[in-house]
PDB file of C-alpha atoms in Angstrom:
ATOM      1  CA  MET N   1     -31.646   6.618   1.451  1.00 77.00           C
ATOM      2  CA  SER N   2     -33.375   6.429  -1.920  1.00 85.00           C
ATOM      3  CA  ALA N   3     -32.110   4.313  -4.805  1.00 84.00           C
ATOM      4  CA  ASP N   4     -30.960   7.478  -6.628  1.00 89.00           C
ATOM      5  CA  GLU N   5     -29.061   8.660  -3.548  1.00 90.00           C
ATOM      6  CA  ARG N   6     -27.452   5.217  -3.100  1.00 92.00           C
ATOM      7  CA  THR N   7     -26.417   5.129  -6.732  1.00 94.00           C
ATOM      8  CA  ARG N   8     -24.973   8.667  -6.623  1.00 95.00           C
ATOM      9  CA  ALA N   9     -23.104   7.914  -3.366  1.00 96.00           C
ATOM     10  CA  LEU N  10     -21.593   4.801  -4.952  1.00 96.00           C
ATOM     11  CA  ALA N  11     -20.624   6.759  -8.076  1.00 96.00           C
ATOM     12  CA  ASP N  12     -18.841   9.285  -5.857  1.00 96.00           C
ATOM     13  CA  ARG N  13     -16.939   6.518  -4.062  1.00 96.00           C
ATOM     14  CA  LEU N  14     -15.881   4.930  -7.343  1.00 96.00           C
ATOM     15  CA  ALA N  15     -14.692   8.292  -8.683  1.00 92.00           C
ATOM     16  CA  ARG N  16     -12.204   8.502  -5.795  1.00 92.00           C
ATOM     17  CA  VAL N  17     -10.638   5.058  -6.307  1.00 94.00           C
ATOM     18  CA  GLU N  18      -6.941   4.978  -7.154  1.00 89.00           C
ATOM     19  CA  TRP N  19      -6.740   2.152  -9.701  1.00 89.00           C
ATOM     20  CA  LEU N  20      -3.268   1.019  -8.714  1.00 83.00           C
ATOM     21  CA  ASP N  21      -2.393  -2.438  -7.472  1.00 75.00           C
ATOM     22  CA  ASP N  22      -1.550  -1.650  -3.827  1.00 76.00           C
ATOM     23  CA  GLU N  23       0.648  -4.523  -2.663  1.00 83.00           C
ATOM     24  CA  GLU N  24       0.737  -3.199   0.913  1.00 87.00           C
ATOM     25  CA  ARG N  25      -2.944  -4.062   1.262  1.00 91.00           C
ATOM     26  CA  ALA N  26      -2.916  -7.339  -0.671  1.00 91.00           C
ATOM     27  CA  PRO N  27      -4.092  -9.468   2.303  1.00 93.00           C
ATOM     28  CA  SER N  28      -7.163  -7.349   3.026  1.00 94.00           C
ATOM     29  CA  ARG N  29      -7.989  -7.136  -0.661  1.00 94.00           C
ATOM     30  CA  ALA N  30      -7.727 -10.921  -0.947  1.00 94.00           C
ATOM     31  CA  ARG N  31     -10.070 -11.311   2.039  1.00 95.00           C
ATOM     32  CA  LEU N  32     -12.556  -8.896   0.476  1.00 96.00           C
ATOM     33  CA  MET N  33     -12.445 -10.813  -2.816  1.00 96.00           C
ATOM     34  CA  SER N  34     -13.134 -14.060  -0.957  1.00 96.00           C
ATOM     35  CA  GLU N  35     -16.162 -12.441   0.647  1.00 97.00           C
ATOM     36  CA  TYR N  36     -17.362 -11.080  -2.704  1.00 97.00           C
ATOM     37  CA  LEU N  37     -17.057 -14.561  -4.246  1.00 97.00           C
ATOM     38  CA  ARG N  38     -19.049 -16.052  -1.357  1.00 98.00           C
ATOM     39  CA  ARG N  39     -21.798 -13.452  -1.631  1.00 97.00           C
ATOM     40  CA  ALA N  40     -21.937 -13.688  -5.418  1.00 98.00           C
ATOM     41  CA  ALA N  41     -22.292 -17.473  -5.056  1.00 98.00           C
ATOM     42  CA  LEU N  42     -25.245 -17.004  -2.691  1.00 97.00           C
ATOM     43  CA  TRP N  43     -26.930 -14.664  -5.168  1.00 97.00           C
ATOM     44  CA  ALA N  44     -26.184 -16.966  -8.123  1.00 97.00           C
ATOM     45  CA  GLN N  45     -27.718 -19.867  -6.227  1.00 97.00           C
ATOM     46  CA  GLN N  46     -30.832 -17.885  -5.314  1.00 95.00           C
ATOM     47  CA  LEU N  47     -31.256 -16.556  -8.857  1.00 96.00           C
ATOM     48  CA  ASP N  48     -30.519 -19.909 -10.518  1.00 97.00           C
ATOM     49  CA  ALA N  49     -27.556 -18.298 -12.282  1.00 97.00           C
ATOM     50  CA  ALA N  50     -24.680 -20.657 -11.524  1.00 97.00           C
ATOM     51  CA  GLY N  51     -23.458 -20.373 -15.119  1.00 96.00           C
ATOM     52  CA  ARG N  52     -22.965 -16.622 -14.703  1.00 97.00           C
ATOM     53  CA  TRP N  53     -20.993 -16.737 -11.454  1.00 97.00           C
ATOM     54  CA  PRO N  54     -18.654 -15.144 -10.318  1.00 96.00           C
ATOM     55  CA  PHE N  55     -18.790 -11.753 -12.074  1.00 97.00           C
ATOM     56  CA  PHE N  56     -22.292 -10.973 -13.284  1.00 97.00           C
ATOM     57  CA  ASP N  57     -25.026  -8.344 -13.371  1.00 97.00           C
ATOM     58  CA  ILE N  58     -27.103  -9.443 -10.388  1.00 96.00           C
ATOM     59  CA  ALA N  59     -29.547  -6.525 -10.687  1.00 96.00           C
ATOM     60  CA  GLN N  60     -30.406  -7.575 -14.255  1.00 96.00           C
ATOM     61  CA  LEU N  61     -31.612 -10.919 -12.902  1.00 96.00           C
ATOM     62  CA  VAL N  62     -33.399  -9.459  -9.874  1.00 94.00           C
ATOM     63  CA  ASP N  63     -35.320  -6.786 -11.798  1.00 93.00           C
ATOM     64  CA  PRO N  64     -34.429  -6.266 -15.477  1.00 94.00           C
ATOM     65  CA  GLY N  65     -36.492  -3.062 -15.571  1.00 92.00           C
ATOM     66  CA  THR N  66     -34.450  -1.287 -12.918  1.00 91.00           C
ATOM     67  CA  ARG N  67     -31.163   0.165 -14.068  1.00 95.00           C
ATOM     68  CA  ALA N  68     -28.940   2.967 -12.860  1.00 96.00           C
ATOM     69  CA  ASP N  69     -29.219   6.221 -14.781  1.00 95.00           C
ATOM     70  CA  PRO N  70     -27.425   5.552 -18.106  1.00 96.00           C
ATOM     71  CA  GLU N  71     -25.705   8.945 -18.045  1.00 96.00           C
ATOM     72  CA  LEU N  72     -24.342   8.255 -14.551  1.00 96.00           C
ATOM     73  CA  VAL N  73     -23.123   4.821 -15.649  1.00 96.00           C
ATOM     74  CA  ARG N  74     -21.347   6.349 -18.682  1.00 96.00           C
ATOM     75  CA  GLU N  75     -19.808   9.028 -16.450  1.00 96.00           C
ATOM     76  CA  VAL N  76     -18.489   6.506 -13.926  1.00 95.00           C
ATOM     77  CA  TYR N  77     -17.294   4.142 -16.656  1.00 94.00           C
ATOM     78  CA  ALA N  78     -15.321   6.984 -18.282  1.00 95.00           C
ATOM     79  CA  GLN N  79     -13.905   8.187 -14.940  1.00 94.00           C
ATOM     80  CA  VAL N  80     -12.662   4.806 -13.804  1.00 94.00           C
ATOM     81  CA  ALA N  81     -11.303   3.994 -17.271  1.00 93.00           C
ATOM     82  CA  ALA N  82      -9.374   7.282 -17.355  1.00 93.00           C
ATOM     83  CA  ARG N  83      -7.906   6.494 -13.937  1.00 91.00           C
ATOM     84  CA  GLY N  84      -6.654   3.063 -15.045  1.00 90.00           C
ATOM     85  CA  ALA N  85      -9.392   0.530 -14.232  1.00 92.00           C
ATOM     86  CA  ASN N  86      -9.240  -2.559 -16.429  1.00 91.00           C
ATOM     87  CA  HIS N  87     -12.197  -3.786 -18.479  1.00 93.00           C
ATOM     88  CA  LEU N  88     -13.494  -6.275 -15.888  1.00 93.00           C
ATOM     89  CA  ASP N  89     -13.296  -3.717 -13.097  1.00 94.00           C
ATOM     90  CA  ARG N  90     -15.194  -1.170 -15.207  1.00 95.00           C
ATOM     91  CA  ARG N  91     -17.944  -3.737 -15.846  1.00 96.00           C
ATOM     92  CA  LEU N  92     -18.123  -4.609 -12.149  1.00 97.00           C
ATOM     93  CA  CYS N  93     -18.504  -0.921 -11.289  1.00 97.00           C
ATOM     94  CA  GLU N  94     -21.428  -0.780 -13.708  1.00 97.00           C
ATOM     95  CA  TYR N  95     -23.010  -3.893 -12.162  1.00 97.00           C
ATOM     96  CA  ALA N  96     -22.609  -2.397  -8.681  1.00 97.00           C
ATOM     97  CA  LEU N  97     -24.336   0.808  -9.809  1.00 97.00           C
ATOM     98  CA  HIS N  98     -27.261  -1.168 -11.209  1.00 97.00           C
ATOM     99  CA  PHE N  99     -27.500  -3.138  -7.962  1.00 96.00           C
ATOM    100  CA  ALA N 100     -27.514   0.111  -5.960  1.00 95.00           C
ATOM    101  CA  ALA N 101     -30.395   1.337  -8.152  1.00 95.00           C
ATOM    102  CA  LEU N 102     -32.654  -1.487  -6.987  1.00 92.00           C
ATOM    103  CA  ALA N 103     -35.292  -0.045  -4.666  1.00 76.00           C
ATOM    104  CA  GLU N 104     -35.596  -3.445  -2.997  1.00 77.00           C
ATOM    105  CA  PRO N 105     -33.256  -6.297  -3.945  1.00 72.00           C
ATOM    106  CA  GLY N 106     -35.960  -8.757  -2.928  1.00 71.00           C
ATOM    107  CA  SER N 107     -33.688 -10.789  -0.713  1.00 75.00           C
ATOM    108  CA  THR N 108     -32.203 -10.880   2.743  1.00 88.00           C
ATOM    109  CA  LEU N 109     -28.856 -11.813   1.202  1.00 92.00           C
ATOM    110  CA  PRO N 110     -26.002  -9.352   1.841  1.00 93.00           C
ATOM    111  CA  ASP N 111     -25.012  -6.758  -0.734  1.00 94.00           C
ATOM    112  CA  PRO N 112     -22.707  -8.708  -3.061  1.00 96.00           C
ATOM    113  CA  PHE N 113     -20.801  -5.655  -4.252  1.00 97.00           C
ATOM    114  CA  ALA N 114     -19.979  -4.063  -0.880  1.00 96.00           C
ATOM    115  CA  PRO N 115     -16.762  -6.111  -0.384  1.00 97.00           C
ATOM    116  CA  LEU N 116     -15.728  -5.474  -3.983  1.00 96.00           C
ATOM    117  CA  ILE N 117     -16.098  -1.704  -3.616  1.00 97.00           C
ATOM    118  CA  GLU N 118     -14.058  -1.836  -0.392  1.00 96.00           C
ATOM    119  CA  LEU N 119     -11.430  -3.901  -2.247  1.00 95.00           C
ATOM    120  CA  TYR N 120     -11.179  -1.175  -4.892  1.00 95.00           C
ATOM    121  CA  GLU N 121     -10.929   1.529  -2.231  1.00 95.00           C
ATOM    122  CA  ARG N 122      -8.087  -0.364  -0.548  1.00 93.00           C
ATOM    123  CA  GLY N 123      -5.904  -0.466  -3.614  1.00 87.00           C
ATOM    124  CA  GLY N 124      -7.578  -0.634  -6.976  1.00 81.00           C
ATOM    125  CA  GLN N 125      -7.846  -3.388  -9.487  1.00 85.00           C
ATOM    126  CA  PHE N 126      -7.092  -7.076  -9.528  1.00 89.00           C
ATOM    127  CA  GLN N 127      -5.979  -9.507 -12.202  1.00 87.00           C
ATOM    128  CA  GLN N 128      -7.444 -12.900 -13.019  1.00 89.00           C
ATOM    129  CA  GLU N 129      -5.419 -15.683 -14.603  1.00 89.00           C
ATOM    130  CA  ALA N 130      -5.426 -19.484 -14.603  1.00 88.00           C
ATOM    131  CA  GLY N 131      -8.045 -19.890 -11.892  1.00 91.00           C
ATOM    132  CA  LEU N 132      -6.465 -17.336  -9.543  1.00 93.00           C
ATOM    133  CA  ILE N 133      -7.323 -13.747  -8.732  1.00 94.00           C
ATOM    134  CA  TYR N 134      -4.183 -11.730  -8.015  1.00 90.00           C
ATOM    135  CA  PHE N 135      -3.486  -8.725  -5.812  1.00 86.00           C
ATOM    136  CA  GLY N 136       0.171  -7.992  -6.414  1.00 80.00           C
ATOM    137  CA  PRO N 137       2.096 -10.937  -4.932  1.00 83.00           C
ATOM    138  CA  MET N 138      -0.961 -12.570  -3.366  1.00 87.00           C
ATOM    139  CA  GLY N 139      -3.797 -14.532  -4.915  1.00 88.00           C
ATOM    140  CA  VAL N 140      -7.177 -16.070  -4.176  1.00 93.00           C
ATOM    141  CA  LYS N 141      -8.141 -19.347  -5.783  1.00 93.00           C
ATOM    142  CA  LEU N 142     -11.298 -18.874  -7.816  1.00 94.00           C
ATOM    143  CA  GLY N 143     -12.392 -22.461  -7.223  1.00 94.00           C
ATOM    144  CA  SER N 144     -15.984 -23.462  -7.775  1.00 95.00           C
ATOM    145  CA  MET N 145     -19.209 -21.805  -6.796  1.00 96.00           C
ATOM    146  CA  ALA N 146     -19.802 -24.724  -4.404  1.00 96.00           C
ATOM    147  CA  ASP N 147     -16.493 -23.957  -2.663  1.00 96.00           C
ATOM    148  CA  HIS N 148     -17.651 -20.426  -1.981  1.00 96.00           C
ATOM    149  CA  LEU N 149     -21.158 -21.454  -0.959  1.00 96.00           C
ATOM    150  CA  ALA N 150     -19.576 -23.630   1.731  1.00 96.00           C
ATOM    151  CA  ALA N 151     -17.313 -20.814   2.977  1.00 95.00           C
ATOM    152  CA  GLU N 152     -18.035 -18.958   6.190  1.00 95.00           C
ATOM    153  CA  PRO N 153     -18.436 -15.174   6.086  1.00 94.00           C
ATOM    154  CA  VAL N 154     -15.209 -13.342   6.881  1.00 93.00           C
ATOM    155  CA  ALA N 155     -14.671 -10.182   8.906  1.00 91.00           C
ATOM    156  CA  THR N 156     -14.545  -7.192   6.600  1.00 93.00           C
ATOM    157  CA  ASP N 157     -14.663  -4.357   9.118  1.00 94.00           C
ATOM    158  CA  PRO N 158     -11.865  -1.806   8.620  1.00 95.00           C
ATOM    159  CA  ALA N 159     -10.088  -2.662  11.890  1.00 96.00           C
ATOM    160  CA  ALA N 160      -9.865  -6.372  11.006  1.00 95.00           C
ATOM    161  CA  LEU N 161      -8.662  -5.560   7.484  1.00 96.00           C
ATOM    162  CA  ASP N 162      -6.068  -3.087   8.754  1.00 96.00           C
ATOM    163  CA  ALA N 163      -4.785  -5.639  11.286  1.00 96.00           C
ATOM    164  CA  LEU N 164      -4.453  -8.256   8.547  1.00 94.00           C
ATOM    165  CA  ASP N 165      -2.431  -5.875   6.378  1.00 94.00           C
ATOM    166  CA  ALA N 166      -0.265  -4.707   9.287  1.00 94.00           C
ATOM    167  CA  ALA N 167       0.647  -8.283  10.250  1.00 93.00           C
ATOM    168  CA  TRP N 168       1.577  -9.110   6.661  1.00 87.00           C
ATOM    169  CA  GLN N 169       3.628  -5.939   6.277  1.00 89.00           C
ATOM    170  CA  ALA N 170       5.477  -6.710   9.522  1.00 90.00           C
ATOM    171  CA  ARG N 171       6.309 -10.240   8.263  1.00 87.00           C
ATOM    172  CA  ARG N 172       7.551  -8.829   4.957  1.00 84.00           C
ATOM    173  CA  GLU N 173       9.703  -6.248   6.724  1.00 86.00           C
ATOM    174  CA  GLU N 174      11.167  -8.927   8.995  1.00 86.00           C
ATOM    175  CA  MET N 175      12.029 -11.060   5.956  1.00 82.00           C
ATOM    176  CA  ARG N 176      13.685  -8.054   4.289  1.00 82.00           C
ATOM    177  CA  ARG N 177      15.654  -7.341   7.455  1.00 85.00           C
ATOM    178  CA  ARG N 178      16.884 -10.944   7.589  1.00 82.00           C
ATOM    179  CA  VAL N 179      17.911 -10.868   3.950  1.00 85.00           C
ATOM    180  CA  ARG N 180      19.809  -7.604   4.447  1.00 82.00           C
ATOM    181  CA  ALA N 181      21.478  -8.930   7.586  1.00 85.00           C
ATOM    182  CA  GLY N 182      22.613 -12.089   5.769  1.00 77.00           C
ATOM    183  CA  ARG N 183      24.259 -10.262   2.862  1.00 68.00           C
ATOM    184  CA  PRO N 184      28.015  -9.792   2.950  1.00 62.00           C
ATOM    185  CA  GLN N 185      29.106  -6.142   2.976  1.00 58.00           C
ATOM    186  CA  ARG N 186      30.753  -4.923  -0.229  1.00 63.00           C
ATOM    187  CA  ASP N 187      33.872  -2.834  -0.103  1.00 58.00           C
ATOM    188  CA  GLY N 188      34.059   0.449  -1.937  1.00 51.00           C
TER     189      GLY N 188
END
């Protein structure tokens, strides 16, 4: 697939994202964010860009002359903004498009934005506050770049992510059932 085809395919995926905070998929989204942070740390280390980690334009550092088509970037930016993406998420979509435009990233490191795009597809945006990244009721500690460099890769295949969400949803439902069972019945 050519760089233009990759960039267009990514733009199409981003155009379909529902920018809602899907709490039912919070565990898988948290796992995907952890994997993004790990991959971004690897790229920051390789590019001597620790000060830019965790959310930065990796393609700009790899090859400043290669950028996604500006009209496509504007189109995607407008689409995701109109659908409710926050400012940081819009910027990250732009960075992912520029990364997709690279003919050759010049590294054997994994695509840093792949887990982030999957995170968006599984439930939209995230919030960052006080050193945590939130997905509804669940959060991921931002920590340091060194923390994420030391982390092991995590399974991000759809089956593993679905299983993680299903287990969490089952625990939540069991807790709700227990709470309902422990409430006294009201008359009339």
